[in-house]
């Protein structure tokens, strides 16, 4: 993909970096050290934390690896060790390519769920080694490799009868229109109770 930087004022930078961070955040069940009214803090596992340099300012002498340059117009020597940067006044586009691991799970967030999976792309602008600006954007990741086969939905019908003395019974029947669910889909069902 690519990243577009649109400065609102002139911005002097010498390096642009991209970082992709993927984390699983989960809550463990209550442990003896926590009461039922308080929850333990969530735990975090990092799936991916990769950085890539998208752009670095270089003069021609820096590209050629020259240490000392003689400037004929100024009749003086200067060193390429002197920090160099570029001033951006209009938008600039930088290509970015960071590969996700093939085992990366898809993004997932559902209110009240004990697990969430989050991916974010952070762009950082530097000048002389100091971060002068950054922006983070959440990414939605869908892992098509984890889908092994096409699943054909089928309805589910479950029945259970409870027998009591004097030939009495209660029968329950539950009908779900499908056996394939997504993480945020509303589950519609029909429950029939028969009291005999």
PDB file of C-alpha atoms in Angstrom:
ATOM      1  CA  UNK A   1       0.000   0.000   0.000  1.00  0.00           C
ATOM      2  CA  UNK A   2       1.004   3.590   0.442  1.00  0.00           C
ATOM      3  CA  UNK A   3       0.891   6.328   3.061  1.00  0.00           C
ATOM      4  CA  UNK A   4      -0.013   9.927   2.239  1.00  0.00           C
ATOM      5  CA  UNK A   5       1.324  12.707   4.500  1.00  0.00           C
ATOM      6  CA  UNK A   6      -0.431  16.055   4.189  1.00  0.00           C
ATOM      7  CA  UNK A   7       1.250  18.655   6.439  1.00  0.00           C
ATOM      8  CA  UNK A   8      -0.799  21.701   7.484  1.00  0.00           C
ATOM      9  CA  UNK A   9       2.400  23.715   7.842  1.00  0.00           C
ATOM     10  CA  UNK A  10       5.947  23.236   6.489  1.00  0.00           C
ATOM     11  CA  UNK A  11       7.452  20.156   8.112  1.00  0.00           C
ATOM     12  CA  UNK A  12      11.175  19.414   8.242  1.00  0.00           C
ATOM     13  CA  UNK A  13      11.838  15.671   8.353  1.00  0.00           C
ATOM     14  CA  UNK A  14      14.656  13.320   7.438  1.00  0.00           C
ATOM     15  CA  UNK A  15      13.015   9.906   7.936  1.00  0.00           C
ATOM     16  CA  UNK A  16       9.583   8.264   7.712  1.00  0.00           C
ATOM     17  CA  UNK A  17       8.985   4.912   9.419  1.00  0.00           C
ATOM     18  CA  UNK A  18       6.008   2.577   9.448  1.00  0.00           C
ATOM     19  CA  UNK A  19       5.176   0.137  12.227  1.00  0.00           C
ATOM     20  CA  UNK A  20       2.533  -2.559  12.268  1.00  0.00           C
ATOM     21  CA  UNK A  21       1.484  -3.884  15.659  1.00  0.00           C
ATOM     22  CA  UNK A  22      -0.837  -6.824  16.209  1.00  0.00           C
ATOM     23  CA  UNK A  23      -1.967  -7.773  19.719  1.00  0.00           C
ATOM     24  CA  UNK A  24      -4.286 -10.249  21.369  1.00  0.00           C
ATOM     25  CA  UNK A  25      -5.770  -8.895  24.593  1.00  0.00           C
ATOM     26  CA  UNK A  26      -7.525 -11.353  26.871  1.00  0.00           C
ATOM     27  CA  UNK A  27      -8.932 -11.611  30.373  1.00  0.00           C
ATOM     28  CA  UNK A  28      -8.245 -14.640  32.499  1.00  0.00           C
ATOM     29  CA  UNK A  29     -10.865 -16.056  34.818  1.00  0.00           C
ATOM     30  CA  UNK A  30     -10.816 -14.855  38.417  1.00  0.00           C
ATOM     31  CA  UNK A  31      -7.760 -15.876  40.361  1.00  0.00           C
ATOM     32  CA  UNK A  32      -7.646 -16.208  44.147  1.00  0.00           C
ATOM     33  CA  UNK A  33      -5.725 -12.920  44.486  1.00  0.00           C
ATOM     34  CA  UNK A  34      -8.689 -10.945  43.045  1.00  0.00           C
ATOM     35  CA  UNK A  35     -12.131 -10.645  44.584  1.00  0.00           C
ATOM     36  CA  UNK A  36     -15.277 -11.271  42.541  1.00  0.00           C
ATOM     37  CA  UNK A  37     -15.983  -7.520  42.422  1.00  0.00           C
ATOM     38  CA  UNK A  38     -12.632  -6.678  40.809  1.00  0.00           C
ATOM     39  CA  UNK A  39     -11.187  -8.197  37.677  1.00  0.00           C
ATOM     40  CA  UNK A  40      -7.555  -8.938  36.997  1.00  0.00           C
ATOM     41  CA  UNK A  41      -6.019  -6.622  34.401  1.00  0.00           C
ATOM     42  CA  UNK A  42      -6.114  -7.865  30.809  1.00  0.00           C
ATOM     43  CA  UNK A  43      -3.115  -9.749  29.478  1.00  0.00           C
ATOM     44  CA  UNK A  44      -1.575  -8.904  26.115  1.00  0.00           C
ATOM     45  CA  UNK A  45       0.255 -11.118  23.649  1.00  0.00           C
ATOM     46  CA  UNK A  46       2.051  -9.490  20.709  1.00  0.00           C
ATOM     47  CA  UNK A  47       1.436 -11.260  17.387  1.00  0.00           C
ATOM     48  CA  UNK A  48       3.497  -8.926  15.205  1.00  0.00           C
ATOM     49  CA  UNK A  49       5.604  -5.821  15.838  1.00  0.00           C
ATOM     50  CA  UNK A  50       7.422  -4.930  12.624  1.00  0.00           C
ATOM     51  CA  UNK A  51       9.028  -1.671  11.517  1.00  0.00           C
ATOM     52  CA  UNK A  52      10.024  -0.521   8.058  1.00  0.00           C
ATOM     53  CA  UNK A  53      11.785   2.601   6.871  1.00  0.00           C
ATOM     54  CA  UNK A  54       9.543   4.140   4.218  1.00  0.00           C
ATOM     55  CA  UNK A  55      11.802   7.040   3.273  1.00  0.00           C
ATOM     56  CA  UNK A  56      15.112   8.602   4.309  1.00  0.00           C
ATOM     57  CA  UNK A  57      16.449  11.928   3.087  1.00  0.00           C
ATOM     58  CA  UNK A  58      19.848  11.648   1.433  1.00  0.00           C
ATOM     59  CA  UNK A  59      21.978  14.048  -0.565  1.00  0.00           C
ATOM     60  CA  UNK A  60      23.760  12.833  -3.689  1.00  0.00           C
ATOM     61  CA  UNK A  61      27.044  12.687  -1.749  1.00  0.00           C
ATOM     62  CA  UNK A  62      25.371  10.588   0.955  1.00  0.00           C
ATOM     63  CA  UNK A  63      24.001   8.218  -1.693  1.00  0.00           C
ATOM     64  CA  UNK A  64      27.494   7.882  -3.201  1.00  0.00           C
ATOM     65  CA  UNK A  65      29.087   7.355   0.213  1.00  0.00           C
ATOM     66  CA  UNK A  66      31.357  10.418   0.023  1.00  0.00           C
ATOM     67  CA  UNK A  67      32.601  11.664   3.390  1.00  0.00           C
ATOM     68  CA  UNK A  68      34.158  15.035   2.503  1.00  0.00           C
ATOM     69  CA  UNK A  69      33.024  17.180  -0.379  1.00  0.00           C
ATOM     70  CA  UNK A  70      34.721  20.242  -1.844  1.00  0.00           C
ATOM     71  CA  UNK A  71      32.252  22.923  -2.839  1.00  0.00           C
ATOM     72  CA  UNK A  72      33.769  24.852  -5.744  1.00  0.00           C
ATOM     73  CA  UNK A  73      31.421  27.814  -5.372  1.00  0.00           C
ATOM     74  CA  UNK A  74      32.090  28.337  -1.681  1.00  0.00           C
ATOM     75  CA  UNK A  75      35.738  27.172  -1.769  1.00  0.00           C
ATOM     76  CA  UNK A  76      35.240  25.238   1.432  1.00  0.00           C
ATOM     77  CA  UNK A  77      35.023  21.677   2.597  1.00  0.00           C
ATOM     78  CA  UNK A  78      32.065  20.219   4.431  1.00  0.00           C
ATOM     79  CA  UNK A  79      31.380  16.823   5.865  1.00  0.00           C
ATOM     80  CA  UNK A  80      28.435  14.571   5.037  1.00  0.00           C
ATOM     81  CA  UNK A  81      28.144  13.890   8.793  1.00  0.00           C
ATOM     82  CA  UNK A  82      26.174  17.108   9.055  1.00  0.00           C
ATOM     83  CA  UNK A  83      22.491  16.208   9.513  1.00  0.00           C
ATOM     84  CA  UNK A  84      20.390  16.774   6.426  1.00  0.00           C
ATOM     85  CA  UNK A  85      16.632  16.982   6.090  1.00  0.00           C
ATOM     86  CA  UNK A  86      13.893  17.985   3.700  1.00  0.00           C
ATOM     87  CA  UNK A  87      11.044  20.430   4.204  1.00  0.00           C
ATOM     88  CA  UNK A  88       7.609  19.188   3.153  1.00  0.00           C
ATOM     89  CA  UNK A  89       5.072  21.857   2.245  1.00  0.00           C
ATOM     90  CA  UNK A  90       2.615  19.758   0.208  1.00  0.00           C
ATOM     91  CA  UNK A  91       1.402  16.176   0.392  1.00  0.00           C
ATOM     92  CA  UNK A  92       3.881  13.338  -0.089  1.00  0.00           C
ATOM     93  CA  UNK A  93       3.208   9.663  -0.812  1.00  0.00           C
ATOM     94  CA  UNK A  94       5.387   6.869   0.564  1.00  0.00           C
ATOM     95  CA  UNK A  95       5.057   3.192  -0.417  1.00  0.00           C
ATOM     96  CA  UNK A  96       4.741   0.688   2.429  1.00  0.00           C
ATOM     97  CA  UNK A  97       5.012  -3.075   2.426  1.00  0.00           C
ATOM     98  CA  UNK A  98       5.026  -5.058   5.675  1.00  0.00           C
ATOM     99  CA  UNK A  99       4.011  -8.708   5.502  1.00  0.00           C
ATOM    100  CA  UNK A 100       1.743 -10.215   8.123  1.00  0.00           C
ATOM    101  CA  UNK A 101       2.667 -13.688   9.352  1.00  0.00           C
ATOM    102  CA  UNK A 102       0.628 -16.423   7.643  1.00  0.00           C
ATOM    103  CA  UNK A 103      -0.666 -17.590  11.040  1.00  0.00           C
ATOM    104  CA  UNK A 104      -2.040 -14.164  12.032  1.00  0.00           C
ATOM    105  CA  UNK A 105      -5.634 -14.452  13.261  1.00  0.00           C
ATOM    106  CA  UNK A 106      -8.295 -12.079  11.893  1.00  0.00           C
ATOM    107  CA  UNK A 107      -9.166  -8.863  13.717  1.00  0.00           C
ATOM    108  CA  UNK A 108     -11.850  -9.364  16.345  1.00  0.00           C
ATOM    109  CA  UNK A 109     -13.643  -7.096  18.796  1.00  0.00           C
ATOM    110  CA  UNK A 110     -17.018  -7.618  20.424  1.00  0.00           C
ATOM    111  CA  UNK A 111     -18.173  -5.674  23.519  1.00  0.00           C
ATOM    112  CA  UNK A 112     -18.137  -7.925  26.565  1.00  0.00           C
ATOM    113  CA  UNK A 113     -15.912 -10.536  24.941  1.00  0.00           C
ATOM    114  CA  UNK A 114     -12.944 -11.755  27.013  1.00  0.00           C
ATOM    115  CA  UNK A 115     -10.740 -11.668  23.882  1.00  0.00           C
ATOM    116  CA  UNK A 116      -9.958  -8.980  21.312  1.00  0.00           C
ATOM    117  CA  UNK A 117      -7.502  -9.073  18.404  1.00  0.00           C
ATOM    118  CA  UNK A 118      -6.273  -5.707  17.153  1.00  0.00           C
ATOM    119  CA  UNK A 119      -3.912  -4.612  14.392  1.00  0.00           C
ATOM    120  CA  UNK A 120      -2.682  -1.030  13.978  1.00  0.00           C
ATOM    121  CA  UNK A 121      -0.437   0.814  11.540  1.00  0.00           C
ATOM    122  CA  UNK A 122       1.603   3.660  13.004  1.00  0.00           C
ATOM    123  CA  UNK A 123       3.452   6.166  10.821  1.00  0.00           C
ATOM    124  CA  UNK A 124       6.282   8.091  12.515  1.00  0.00           C
ATOM    125  CA  UNK A 125       8.067  11.187  11.167  1.00  0.00           C
ATOM    126  CA  UNK A 126      11.598  11.893  12.419  1.00  0.00           C
ATOM    127  CA  UNK A 127      14.040  14.779  12.227  1.00  0.00           C
ATOM    128  CA  UNK A 128      17.624  14.233  13.431  1.00  0.00           C
ATOM    129  CA  UNK A 129      16.597  11.163  15.424  1.00  0.00           C
ATOM    130  CA  UNK A 130      13.654  12.799  17.215  1.00  0.00           C
ATOM    131  CA  UNK A 131      10.065  11.755  16.540  1.00  0.00           C
ATOM    132  CA  UNK A 132       8.238  14.934  15.573  1.00  0.00           C
ATOM    133  CA  UNK A 133       4.884  13.453  14.566  1.00  0.00           C
ATOM    134  CA  UNK A 134       3.059  10.137  14.494  1.00  0.00           C
ATOM    135  CA  UNK A 135      -0.347   8.810  13.538  1.00  0.00           C
ATOM    136  CA  UNK A 136      -1.935   5.437  14.315  1.00  0.00           C
ATOM    137  CA  UNK A 137      -4.740   3.818  12.335  1.00  0.00           C
ATOM    138  CA  UNK A 138      -6.542   0.557  13.172  1.00  0.00           C
ATOM    139  CA  UNK A 139      -6.405  -2.118  10.470  1.00  0.00           C
ATOM    140  CA  UNK A 140      -8.975  -4.795   9.766  1.00  0.00           C
ATOM    141  CA  UNK A 141      -7.214  -8.073   9.004  1.00  0.00           C
ATOM    142  CA  UNK A 142      -8.986 -11.000   7.380  1.00  0.00           C
ATOM    143  CA  UNK A 143      -6.937 -14.178   7.077  1.00  0.00           C
ATOM    144  CA  UNK A 144      -8.238 -16.060   4.058  1.00  0.00           C
ATOM    145  CA  UNK A 145      -5.743 -18.885   4.638  1.00  0.00           C
ATOM    146  CA  UNK A 146      -7.536 -19.838   7.864  1.00  0.00           C
ATOM    147  CA  UNK A 147     -10.742 -20.596   5.934  1.00  0.00           C
ATOM    148  CA  UNK A 148     -10.251 -24.260   5.085  1.00  0.00           C
ATOM    149  CA  UNK A 149     -13.470 -25.005   3.225  1.00  0.00           C
ATOM    150  CA  UNK A 150     -16.830 -23.588   2.365  1.00  0.00           C
ATOM    151  CA  UNK A 151     -19.366 -24.515   5.058  1.00  0.00           C
ATOM    152  CA  UNK A 152     -22.972 -25.087   4.011  1.00  0.00           C
ATOM    153  CA  UNK A 153     -25.334 -23.935   6.761  1.00  0.00           C
ATOM    154  CA  UNK A 154     -27.934 -26.402   8.063  1.00  0.00           C
ATOM    155  CA  UNK A 155     -30.746 -25.853  10.555  1.00  0.00           C
ATOM    156  CA  UNK A 156     -30.388 -27.287  14.062  1.00  0.00           C
ATOM    157  CA  UNK A 157     -33.313 -28.958  15.818  1.00  0.00           C
ATOM    158  CA  UNK A 158     -32.796 -30.141  19.412  1.00  0.00           C
ATOM    159  CA  UNK A 159     -35.447 -31.819  21.598  1.00  0.00           C
ATOM    160  CA  UNK A 160     -35.429 -32.893  25.227  1.00  0.00           C
ATOM    161  CA  UNK A 161     -38.239 -34.298  27.377  1.00  0.00           C
ATOM    162  CA  UNK A 162     -38.333 -34.379  31.175  1.00  0.00           C
ATOM    163  CA  UNK A 163     -40.637 -37.091  32.629  1.00  0.00           C
ATOM    164  CA  UNK A 164     -42.325 -36.694  35.992  1.00  0.00           C
ATOM    165  CA  UNK A 165     -44.591 -38.860  38.134  1.00  0.00           C
ATOM    166  CA  UNK A 166     -48.278 -39.369  37.263  1.00  0.00           C
ATOM    167  CA  UNK A 167     -47.412 -39.479  33.548  1.00  0.00           C
ATOM    168  CA  UNK A 168     -46.586 -35.808  33.385  1.00  0.00           C
ATOM    169  CA  UNK A 169     -43.804 -34.386  31.253  1.00  0.00           C
ATOM    170  CA  UNK A 170     -42.319 -31.178  29.914  1.00  0.00           C
ATOM    171  CA  UNK A 171     -40.865 -31.177  26.422  1.00  0.00           C
ATOM    172  CA  UNK A 172     -38.509 -28.557  25.066  1.00  0.00           C
ATOM    173  CA  UNK A 173     -37.774 -28.098  21.398  1.00  0.00           C
ATOM    174  CA  UNK A 174     -35.245 -25.579  20.095  1.00  0.00           C
ATOM    175  CA  UNK A 175     -34.878 -24.702  16.428  1.00  0.00           C
ATOM    176  CA  UNK A 176     -31.987 -22.651  15.074  1.00  0.00           C
ATOM    177  CA  UNK A 177     -32.199 -21.704  11.395  1.00  0.00           C
ATOM    178  CA  UNK A 178     -28.457 -22.267  10.852  1.00  0.00           C
ATOM    179  CA  UNK A 179     -25.399 -23.900  12.381  1.00  0.00           C
ATOM    180  CA  UNK A 180     -22.978 -21.326  10.933  1.00  0.00           C
ATOM    181  CA  UNK A 181     -22.477 -18.145  12.937  1.00  0.00           C
ATOM    182  CA  UNK A 182     -20.336 -15.037  12.659  1.00  0.00           C
ATOM    183  CA  UNK A 183     -18.852 -13.265  15.656  1.00  0.00           C
ATOM    184  CA  UNK A 184     -21.310 -10.370  15.746  1.00  0.00           C
ATOM    185  CA  UNK A 185     -24.422 -11.891  14.144  1.00  0.00           C
ATOM    186  CA  UNK A 186     -27.729 -11.866  15.999  1.00  0.00           C
ATOM    187  CA  UNK A 187     -28.724 -15.448  16.858  1.00  0.00           C
ATOM    188  CA  UNK A 188     -32.412 -16.007  16.183  1.00  0.00           C
ATOM    189  CA  UNK A 189     -34.043 -19.143  17.541  1.00  0.00           C
ATOM    190  CA  UNK A 190     -37.432 -20.648  18.286  1.00  0.00           C
ATOM    191  CA  UNK A 191     -38.041 -22.483  21.573  1.00  0.00           C
ATOM    192  CA  UNK A 192     -41.254 -24.451  22.132  1.00  0.00           C
ATOM    193  CA  UNK A 193     -42.202 -25.660  25.616  1.00  0.00           C
ATOM    194  CA  UNK A 194     -44.942 -28.310  25.904  1.00  0.00           C
ATOM    195  CA  UNK A 195     -46.346 -29.077  29.366  1.00  0.00           C
ATOM    196  CA  UNK A 196     -48.345 -32.341  29.504  1.00  0.00           C
TER     197      UNK A 196
END
